[in-house]
Short mmCIF file of C-alpha atoms and ligand atoms in Angstrom, two decimals:
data_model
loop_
_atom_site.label_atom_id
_atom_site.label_comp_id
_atom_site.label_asym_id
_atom_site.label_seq_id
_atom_site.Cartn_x
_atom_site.Cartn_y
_atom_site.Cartn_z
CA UNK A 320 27.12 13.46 13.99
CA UNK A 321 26.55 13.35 10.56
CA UNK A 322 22.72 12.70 9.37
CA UNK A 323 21.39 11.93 5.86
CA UNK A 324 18.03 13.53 5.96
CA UNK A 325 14.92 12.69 2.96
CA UNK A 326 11.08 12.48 3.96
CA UNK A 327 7.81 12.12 1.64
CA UNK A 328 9.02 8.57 -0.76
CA UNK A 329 5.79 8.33 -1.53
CA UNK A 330 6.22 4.81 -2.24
CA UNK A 331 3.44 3.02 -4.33
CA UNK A 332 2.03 6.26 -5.65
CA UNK A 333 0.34 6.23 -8.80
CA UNK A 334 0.24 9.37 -11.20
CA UNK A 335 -2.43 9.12 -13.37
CA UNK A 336 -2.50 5.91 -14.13
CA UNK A 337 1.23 5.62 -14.35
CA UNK A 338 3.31 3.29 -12.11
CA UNK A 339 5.93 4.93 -10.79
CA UNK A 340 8.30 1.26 -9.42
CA UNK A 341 11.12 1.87 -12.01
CA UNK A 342 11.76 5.84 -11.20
CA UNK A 343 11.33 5.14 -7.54
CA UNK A 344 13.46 2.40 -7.09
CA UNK A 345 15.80 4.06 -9.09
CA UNK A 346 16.05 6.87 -6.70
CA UNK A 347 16.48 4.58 -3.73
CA UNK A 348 19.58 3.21 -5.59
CA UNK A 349 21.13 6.52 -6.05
CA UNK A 350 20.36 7.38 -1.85
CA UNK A 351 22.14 3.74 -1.32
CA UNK A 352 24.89 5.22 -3.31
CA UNK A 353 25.34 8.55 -1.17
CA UNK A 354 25.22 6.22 1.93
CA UNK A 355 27.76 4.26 0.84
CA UNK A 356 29.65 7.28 -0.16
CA UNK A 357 29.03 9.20 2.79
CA UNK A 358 28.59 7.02 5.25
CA UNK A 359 26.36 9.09 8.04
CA UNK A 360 25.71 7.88 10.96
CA UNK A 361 22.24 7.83 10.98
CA UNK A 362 19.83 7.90 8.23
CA UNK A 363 16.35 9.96 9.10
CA UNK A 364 13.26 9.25 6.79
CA UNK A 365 10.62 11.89 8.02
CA UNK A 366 7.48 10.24 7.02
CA UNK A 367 5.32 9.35 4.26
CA UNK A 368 7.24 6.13 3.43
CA UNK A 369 3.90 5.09 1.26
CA UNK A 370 1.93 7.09 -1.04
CA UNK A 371 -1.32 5.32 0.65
CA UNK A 372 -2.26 3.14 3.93
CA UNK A 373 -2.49 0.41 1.83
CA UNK A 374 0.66 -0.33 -0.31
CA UNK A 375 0.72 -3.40 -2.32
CA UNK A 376 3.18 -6.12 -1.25
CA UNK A 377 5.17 -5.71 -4.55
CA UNK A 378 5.78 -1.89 -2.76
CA UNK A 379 6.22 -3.09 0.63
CA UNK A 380 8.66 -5.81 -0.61
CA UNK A 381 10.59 -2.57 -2.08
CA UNK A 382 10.97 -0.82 0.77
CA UNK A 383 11.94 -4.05 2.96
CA UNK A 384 14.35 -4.55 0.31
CA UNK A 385 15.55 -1.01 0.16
CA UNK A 386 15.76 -0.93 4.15
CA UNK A 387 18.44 -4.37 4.18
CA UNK A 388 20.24 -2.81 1.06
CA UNK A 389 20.70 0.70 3.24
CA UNK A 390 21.66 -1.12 5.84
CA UNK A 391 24.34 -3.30 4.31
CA UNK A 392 25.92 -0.21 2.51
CA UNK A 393 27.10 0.94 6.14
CA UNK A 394 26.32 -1.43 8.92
CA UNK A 395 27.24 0.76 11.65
CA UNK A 396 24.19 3.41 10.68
CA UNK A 397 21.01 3.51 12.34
CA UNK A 398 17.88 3.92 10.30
CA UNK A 399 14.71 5.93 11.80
CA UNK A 400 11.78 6.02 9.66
CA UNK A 401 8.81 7.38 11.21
CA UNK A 402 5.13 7.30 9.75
CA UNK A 403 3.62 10.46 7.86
CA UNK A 404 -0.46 10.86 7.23
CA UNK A 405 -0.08 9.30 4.00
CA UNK A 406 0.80 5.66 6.04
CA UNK A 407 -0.61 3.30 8.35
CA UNK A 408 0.85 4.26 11.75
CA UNK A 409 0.06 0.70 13.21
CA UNK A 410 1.22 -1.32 10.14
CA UNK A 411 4.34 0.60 10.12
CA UNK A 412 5.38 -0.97 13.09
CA UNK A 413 4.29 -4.62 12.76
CA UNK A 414 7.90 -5.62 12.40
CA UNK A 415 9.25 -2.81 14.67
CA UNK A 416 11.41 -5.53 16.63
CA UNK A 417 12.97 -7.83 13.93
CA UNK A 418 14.56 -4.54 12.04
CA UNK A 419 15.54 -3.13 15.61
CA UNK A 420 18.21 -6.09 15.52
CA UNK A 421 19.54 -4.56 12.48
CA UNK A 422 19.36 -1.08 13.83
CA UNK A 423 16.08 0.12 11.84
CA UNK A 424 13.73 1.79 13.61
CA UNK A 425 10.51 1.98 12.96
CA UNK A 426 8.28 4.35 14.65
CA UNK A 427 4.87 4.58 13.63
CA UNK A 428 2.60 5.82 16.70
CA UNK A 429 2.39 7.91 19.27
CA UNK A 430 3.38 6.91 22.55
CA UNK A 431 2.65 9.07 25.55
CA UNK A 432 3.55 6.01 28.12
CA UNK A 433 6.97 5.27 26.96
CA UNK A 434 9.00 8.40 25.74
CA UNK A 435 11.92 6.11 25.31
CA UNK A 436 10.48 4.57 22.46
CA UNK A 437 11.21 8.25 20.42
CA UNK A 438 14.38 8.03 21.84
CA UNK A 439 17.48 6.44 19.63
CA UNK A 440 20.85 6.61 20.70
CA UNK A 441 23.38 6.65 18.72
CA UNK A 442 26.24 5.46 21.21
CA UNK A 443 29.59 8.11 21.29
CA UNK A 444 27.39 10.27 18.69
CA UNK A 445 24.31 11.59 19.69
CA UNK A 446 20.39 11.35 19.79
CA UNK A 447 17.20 11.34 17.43
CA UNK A 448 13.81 11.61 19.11
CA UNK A 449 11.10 10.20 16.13
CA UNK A 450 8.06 11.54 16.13
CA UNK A 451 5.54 10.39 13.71
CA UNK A 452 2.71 12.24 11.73
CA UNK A 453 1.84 14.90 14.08
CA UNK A 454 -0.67 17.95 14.57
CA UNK A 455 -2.54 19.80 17.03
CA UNK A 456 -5.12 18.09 17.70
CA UNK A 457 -3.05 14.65 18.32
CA UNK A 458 -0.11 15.27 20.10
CA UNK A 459 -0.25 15.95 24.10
CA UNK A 460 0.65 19.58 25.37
CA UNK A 461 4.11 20.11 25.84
CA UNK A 462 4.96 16.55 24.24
CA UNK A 463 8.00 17.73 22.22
CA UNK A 464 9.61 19.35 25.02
CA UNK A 465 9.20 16.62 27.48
CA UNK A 466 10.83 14.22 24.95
CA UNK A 467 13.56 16.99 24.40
CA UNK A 468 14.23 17.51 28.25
CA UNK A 469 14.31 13.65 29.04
CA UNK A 470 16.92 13.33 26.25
CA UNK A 471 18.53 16.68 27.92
CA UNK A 472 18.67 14.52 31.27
CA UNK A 473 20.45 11.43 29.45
CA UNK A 474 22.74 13.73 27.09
CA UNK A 475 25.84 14.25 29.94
CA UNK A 476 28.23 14.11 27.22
CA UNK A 477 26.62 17.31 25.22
CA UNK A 478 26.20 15.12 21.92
CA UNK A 479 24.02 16.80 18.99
CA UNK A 480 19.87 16.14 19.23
CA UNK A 481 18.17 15.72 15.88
CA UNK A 482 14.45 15.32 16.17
CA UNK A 483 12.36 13.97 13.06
CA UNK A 484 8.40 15.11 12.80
CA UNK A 485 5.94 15.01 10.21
CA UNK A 486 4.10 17.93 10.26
CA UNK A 487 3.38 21.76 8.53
CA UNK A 488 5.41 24.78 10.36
CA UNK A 489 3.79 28.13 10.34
CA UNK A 490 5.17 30.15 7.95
CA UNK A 491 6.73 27.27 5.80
CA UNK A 492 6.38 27.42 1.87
CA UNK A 493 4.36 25.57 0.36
CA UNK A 494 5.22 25.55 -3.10
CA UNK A 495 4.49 22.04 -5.04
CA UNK A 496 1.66 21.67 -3.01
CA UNK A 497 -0.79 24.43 -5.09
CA UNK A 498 -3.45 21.20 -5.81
CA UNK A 499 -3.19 20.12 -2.55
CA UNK A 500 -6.39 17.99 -1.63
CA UNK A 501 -4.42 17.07 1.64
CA UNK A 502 -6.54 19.44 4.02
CA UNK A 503 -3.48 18.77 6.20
CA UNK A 504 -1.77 21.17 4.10
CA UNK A 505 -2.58 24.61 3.54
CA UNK A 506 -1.89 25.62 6.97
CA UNK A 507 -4.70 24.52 8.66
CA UNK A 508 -3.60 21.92 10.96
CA UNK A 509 -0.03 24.16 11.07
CA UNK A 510 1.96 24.26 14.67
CA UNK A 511 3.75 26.95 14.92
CA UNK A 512 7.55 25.88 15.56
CA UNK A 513 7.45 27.00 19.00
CA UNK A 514 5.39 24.12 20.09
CA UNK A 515 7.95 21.68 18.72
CA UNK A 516 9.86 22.50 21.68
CA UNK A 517 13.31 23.84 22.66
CA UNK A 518 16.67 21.73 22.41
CA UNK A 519 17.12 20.11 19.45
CA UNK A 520 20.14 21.09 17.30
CA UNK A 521 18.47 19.61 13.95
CA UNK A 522 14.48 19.56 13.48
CA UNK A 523 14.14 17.01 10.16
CA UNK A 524 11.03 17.47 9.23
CA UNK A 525 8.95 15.95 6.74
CA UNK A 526 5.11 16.77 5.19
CA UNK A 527 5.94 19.73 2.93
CA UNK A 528 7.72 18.23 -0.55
CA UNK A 529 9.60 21.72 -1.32
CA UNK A 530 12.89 21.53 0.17
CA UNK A 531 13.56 24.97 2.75
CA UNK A 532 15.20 25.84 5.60
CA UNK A 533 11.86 27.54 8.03
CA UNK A 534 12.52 30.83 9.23
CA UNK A 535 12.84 30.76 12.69
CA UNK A 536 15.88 33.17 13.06
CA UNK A 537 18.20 29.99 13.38
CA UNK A 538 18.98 27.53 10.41
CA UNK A 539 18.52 24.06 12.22
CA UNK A 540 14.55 23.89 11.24
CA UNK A 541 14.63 22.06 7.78
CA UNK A 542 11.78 20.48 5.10
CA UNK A 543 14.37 17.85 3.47
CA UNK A 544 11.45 17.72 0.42
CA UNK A 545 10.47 15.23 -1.60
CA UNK A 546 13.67 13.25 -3.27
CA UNK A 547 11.43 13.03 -6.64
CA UNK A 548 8.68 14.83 -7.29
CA UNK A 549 5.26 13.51 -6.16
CA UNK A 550 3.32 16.81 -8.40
CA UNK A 551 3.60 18.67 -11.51
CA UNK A 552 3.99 21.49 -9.30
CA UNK A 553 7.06 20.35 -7.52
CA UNK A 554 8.70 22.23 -10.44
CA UNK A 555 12.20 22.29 -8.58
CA UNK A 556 15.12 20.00 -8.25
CA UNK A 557 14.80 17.46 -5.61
CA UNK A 558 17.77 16.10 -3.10
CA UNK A 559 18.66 14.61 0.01
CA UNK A 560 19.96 16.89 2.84
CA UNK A 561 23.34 15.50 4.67
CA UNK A 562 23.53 17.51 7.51
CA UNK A 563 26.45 17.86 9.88
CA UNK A 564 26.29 18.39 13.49
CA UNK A 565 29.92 19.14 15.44
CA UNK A 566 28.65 18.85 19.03
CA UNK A 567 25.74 20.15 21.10
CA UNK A 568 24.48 23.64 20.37
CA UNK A 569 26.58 23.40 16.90
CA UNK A 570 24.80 25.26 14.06
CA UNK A 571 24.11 22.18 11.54
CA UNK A 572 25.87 22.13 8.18
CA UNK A 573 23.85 21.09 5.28
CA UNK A 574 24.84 19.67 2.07
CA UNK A 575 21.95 19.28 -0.39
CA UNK A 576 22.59 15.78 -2.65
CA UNK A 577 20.89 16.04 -5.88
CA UNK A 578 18.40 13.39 -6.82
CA UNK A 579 17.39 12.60 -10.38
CA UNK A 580 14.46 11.58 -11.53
CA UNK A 581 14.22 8.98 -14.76
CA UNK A 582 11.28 9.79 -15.71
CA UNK A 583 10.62 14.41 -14.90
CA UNK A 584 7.37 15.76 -14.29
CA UNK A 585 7.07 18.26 -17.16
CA UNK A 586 4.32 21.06 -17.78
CA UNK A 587 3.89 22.57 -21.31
CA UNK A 588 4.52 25.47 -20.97
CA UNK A 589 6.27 24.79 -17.65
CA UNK A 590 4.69 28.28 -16.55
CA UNK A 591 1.22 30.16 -17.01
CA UNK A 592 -0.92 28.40 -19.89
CA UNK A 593 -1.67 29.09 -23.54
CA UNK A 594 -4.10 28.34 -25.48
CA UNK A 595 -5.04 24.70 -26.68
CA UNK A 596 -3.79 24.97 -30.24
CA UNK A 597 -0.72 26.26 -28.82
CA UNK A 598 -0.25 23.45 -26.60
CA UNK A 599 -1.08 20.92 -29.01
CA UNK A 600 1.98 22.56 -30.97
CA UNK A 601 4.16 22.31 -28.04
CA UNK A 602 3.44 18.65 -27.37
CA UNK A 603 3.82 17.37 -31.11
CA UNK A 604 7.58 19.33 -30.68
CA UNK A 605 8.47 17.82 -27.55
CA UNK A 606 11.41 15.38 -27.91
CA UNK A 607 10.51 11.80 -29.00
CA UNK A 608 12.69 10.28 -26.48
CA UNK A 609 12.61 12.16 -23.34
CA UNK A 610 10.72 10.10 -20.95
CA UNK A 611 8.72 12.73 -19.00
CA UNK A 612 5.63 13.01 -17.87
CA UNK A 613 3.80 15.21 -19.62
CA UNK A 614 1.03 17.93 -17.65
CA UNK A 615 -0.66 20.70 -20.68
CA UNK A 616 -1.58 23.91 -19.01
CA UNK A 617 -4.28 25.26 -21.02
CA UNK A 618 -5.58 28.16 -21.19
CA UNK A 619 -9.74 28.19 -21.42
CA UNK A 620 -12.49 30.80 -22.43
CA UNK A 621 -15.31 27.76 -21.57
CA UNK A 622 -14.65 24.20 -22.75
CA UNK A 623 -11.43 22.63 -24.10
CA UNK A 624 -12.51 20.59 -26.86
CA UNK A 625 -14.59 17.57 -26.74
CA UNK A 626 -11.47 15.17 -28.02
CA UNK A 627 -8.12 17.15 -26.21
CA UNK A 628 -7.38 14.23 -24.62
CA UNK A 629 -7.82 12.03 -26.94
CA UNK A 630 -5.92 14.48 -29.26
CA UNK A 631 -2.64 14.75 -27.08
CA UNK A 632 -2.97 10.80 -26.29
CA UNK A 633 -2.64 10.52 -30.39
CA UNK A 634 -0.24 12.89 -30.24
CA UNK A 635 2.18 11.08 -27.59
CA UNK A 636 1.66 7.48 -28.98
CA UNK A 637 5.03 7.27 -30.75
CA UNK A 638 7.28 9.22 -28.37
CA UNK A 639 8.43 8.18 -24.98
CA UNK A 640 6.90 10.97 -23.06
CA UNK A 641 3.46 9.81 -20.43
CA UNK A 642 0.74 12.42 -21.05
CA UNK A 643 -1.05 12.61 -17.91
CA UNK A 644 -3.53 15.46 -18.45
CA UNK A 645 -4.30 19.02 -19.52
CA UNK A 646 -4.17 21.73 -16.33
CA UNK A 647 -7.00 23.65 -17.57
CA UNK A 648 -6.72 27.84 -16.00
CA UNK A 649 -9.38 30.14 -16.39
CA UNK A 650 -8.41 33.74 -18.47
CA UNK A 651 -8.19 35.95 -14.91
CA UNK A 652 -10.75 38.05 -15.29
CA UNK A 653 -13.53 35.18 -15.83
CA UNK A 654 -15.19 33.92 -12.80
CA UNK A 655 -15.65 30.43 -12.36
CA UNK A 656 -18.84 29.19 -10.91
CA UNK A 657 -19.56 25.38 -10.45
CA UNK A 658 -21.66 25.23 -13.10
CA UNK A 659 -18.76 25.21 -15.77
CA UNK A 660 -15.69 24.12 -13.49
CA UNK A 661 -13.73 20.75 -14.57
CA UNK A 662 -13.35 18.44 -12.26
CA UNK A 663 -9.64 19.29 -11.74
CA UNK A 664 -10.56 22.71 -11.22
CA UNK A 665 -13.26 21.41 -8.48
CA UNK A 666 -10.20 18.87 -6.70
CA UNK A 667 -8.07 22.04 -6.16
CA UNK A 668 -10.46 23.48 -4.17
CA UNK A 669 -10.18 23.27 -0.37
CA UNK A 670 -13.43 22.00 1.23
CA UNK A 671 -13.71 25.20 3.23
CA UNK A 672 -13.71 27.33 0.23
CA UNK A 673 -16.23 24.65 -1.56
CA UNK A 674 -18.54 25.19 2.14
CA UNK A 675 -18.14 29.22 1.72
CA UNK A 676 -19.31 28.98 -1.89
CA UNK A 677 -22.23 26.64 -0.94
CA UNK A 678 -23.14 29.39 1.94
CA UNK A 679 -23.02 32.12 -0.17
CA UNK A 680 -25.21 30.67 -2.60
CA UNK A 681 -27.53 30.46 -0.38
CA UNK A 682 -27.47 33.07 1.69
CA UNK A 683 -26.27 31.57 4.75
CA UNK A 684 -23.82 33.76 7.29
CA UNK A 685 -20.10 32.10 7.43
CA UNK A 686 -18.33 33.79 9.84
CA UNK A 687 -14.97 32.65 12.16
CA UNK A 688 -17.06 30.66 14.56
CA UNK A 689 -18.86 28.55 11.70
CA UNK A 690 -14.94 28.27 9.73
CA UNK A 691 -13.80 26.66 13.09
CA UNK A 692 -16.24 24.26 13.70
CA UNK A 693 -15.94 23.63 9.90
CA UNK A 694 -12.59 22.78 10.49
CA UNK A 695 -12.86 20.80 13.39
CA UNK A 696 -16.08 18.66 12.14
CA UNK A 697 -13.21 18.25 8.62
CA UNK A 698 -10.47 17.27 10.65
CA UNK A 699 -12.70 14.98 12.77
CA UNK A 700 -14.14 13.09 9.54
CA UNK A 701 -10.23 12.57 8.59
CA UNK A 702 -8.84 11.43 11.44
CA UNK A 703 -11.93 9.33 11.45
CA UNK A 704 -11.05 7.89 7.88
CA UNK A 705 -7.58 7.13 9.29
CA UNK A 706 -8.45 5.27 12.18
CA UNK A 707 -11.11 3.20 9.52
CA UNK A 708 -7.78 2.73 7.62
CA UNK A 709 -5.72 1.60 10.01
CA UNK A 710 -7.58 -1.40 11.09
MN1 MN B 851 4.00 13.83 1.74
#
């Protein structure tokens, strides 16, 4: 069985003010390219079709489009595309049963009353069980494995099991996500890979945009990563994984596909920061017509100047490049209290750490108990906010 594996499109997503349509749909034309190349027998897309719950219908009109184009490049291949956090679990699946005709599959929900709804066949070739956006708190005990051993049950043949999930592994890496907001990652809501269950021969997972195989002792436990990058700190080349499964109990073979992006997320200085004369320098150097997107990191002693943005606006109006903004860092051995933080300083911190702070401050004891029900009470206003979402 041969499966082209992406996650985390991120359709629809916005950085800093710039749309992102042309780059986007130019990467779904080069992934309709390696499927008519290739021609895998099932295409996996491990959630976080959307960048939000709420794509416009220009975006949705995309993806529709970029589903029927996938699907006319090689007929014969089945498409699963489950929901991550980032999407609308119920909208995903409003037209669940007009793309089933074409072999799409759309699986947006959990579904503890019908496991065969996570179950796709792939007739003569094998099976993927899709499970949408999924963490501790959500998913019943022992789900994973009870999906696994009722495929086990149906699999006489011994054909290869891929399962999809959107979710953070213990132990994964989770570079490009540094300004995470997302208290989803960070390890927090992390299951540890044991809990995914036992029997799978591929684990496609999606959630973490830095490509990696997860150490597990075994290589069939694989982040495909973004195929562009959704952050300045995704500062690695992106790619689709086509993975090749001989027959049950077959170690996978992976092929990484390179994907390009028209328009790169570049930081000046792509590593540590200088100061802001410096960087000024470096952006009134950089090409006129390279097309990037263009992040400063600068370094700070207190305030950037009053006008840098203005400043590196004037200073990108005749070239091609997008600034987006300046990364300010802090000289190591300053400490930063609220007082004088930027507000991108303030986003990249966690709200545990922002709680700790607040309880030092004032004197108040934070010990494990408090961090747990911290946690929980977090995790409880989110999945709140998604349910709000979702209506
Ligand atoms: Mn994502």
């Amino acid at each position: 069985m041969r499966i082209l594996h992406t996650s985390d499109w991120h359709l629809g997503h916005i950085l800093y003010n710039y749309d992102r349509t042309e780059e986007q749909a130019d990467m779904i034309r080069q992934v309709i390219d390696i499927i008519a190349e290739h021609r895998p027998d099932v295409f996996v897309l491990s959630g976080d079709v959307y960048h939000t719950s709420q794509p416009s219908a220009a975006v949705q009109t995309m993806f529709a489009e970029a589903l029927m184009k996938m699907h006319l490049a090689h007929p014969e291949m089945k498409i699963v595309i489950t929901a991550g956090n980032h999407d609308s679990g119920t909208k995903h699946e409003i037209f669940r049963t007009p793309w089933q005709a074409l072999g799409v599959h759309m699986i947006g929900n959990l579904d503890r009353e019908d496991m065969d709804s996570h179950i796709i066949e792939v007739p003569g070739c094998g099976y993927v069980i899709a499970v949408p956006y999924a963490y501790e708190r959500n998913i019943p005990e022992g789900f994973f494995q009870q999906l696994l051993d009722h495929v086990a049950e149906r699999n006489v043949d011994q054909l290869p099991v891929v399962m999809s999930a959107h979710t953070t592994v213990s132990g994964c890496d989770y570079r490009g996500h540094e300004q995470a907001t997302d208290m989803c990652v960070g390890g927090i809501d992390s299951l540890d890979v044991a809990e995914l269950g036992q029997g799978y021969d591929y684990l496609a997972l999606g959630h973490i945009h830095h490509e990696q195989f997860v150490h597990t002792g075994h290589h069939n436990v694989r982040y495909s990563g973004t195929p562009i990058a959704v952050s300045f700190d995704e500062d690695y080349p992106h790619s689709v994984s086509l993975v090749t499964i001989d027959s049950h109990g077959a170690t996978p073979v992976v092929q990484q596909i390179e994907i390009k992006n028209l328009h790169p997320l570049v930081s000046l200085p792509p590593q540590d920061a200088v100061p802001w004369t410096e960087a000024k320098k470096q952006l009134a150097e950089f090409p006129s017509d390279n097309a990037a997107y263009i992040r400063l990191n600068v370094e700070v002693d207190d305030f950037l100047p009053p006008t840098a943005n203005a400043d590196a606006a004037a200073l990108t109006a005749d070239k091609e490049c997008r600034f987006c903004y300046i990364n300010t860092k802090r000289k190591r051995e300053q400490k930063v209290d609220a007082r004088n933080m930027t507000v991108n300083e303030f986003q990249t911190i966690a709200p545990l750490e922002i709680a700790q702070r607040y309880a030092a401050a004032k004197g108040i004891g934070f010990d494990d108990d408090m961090e747990e029900l911290f946690g929980t009470t977090v995790r409880m206003v989110q999945e709140e906010e998604r349910v709000q979402e979702d209506q």
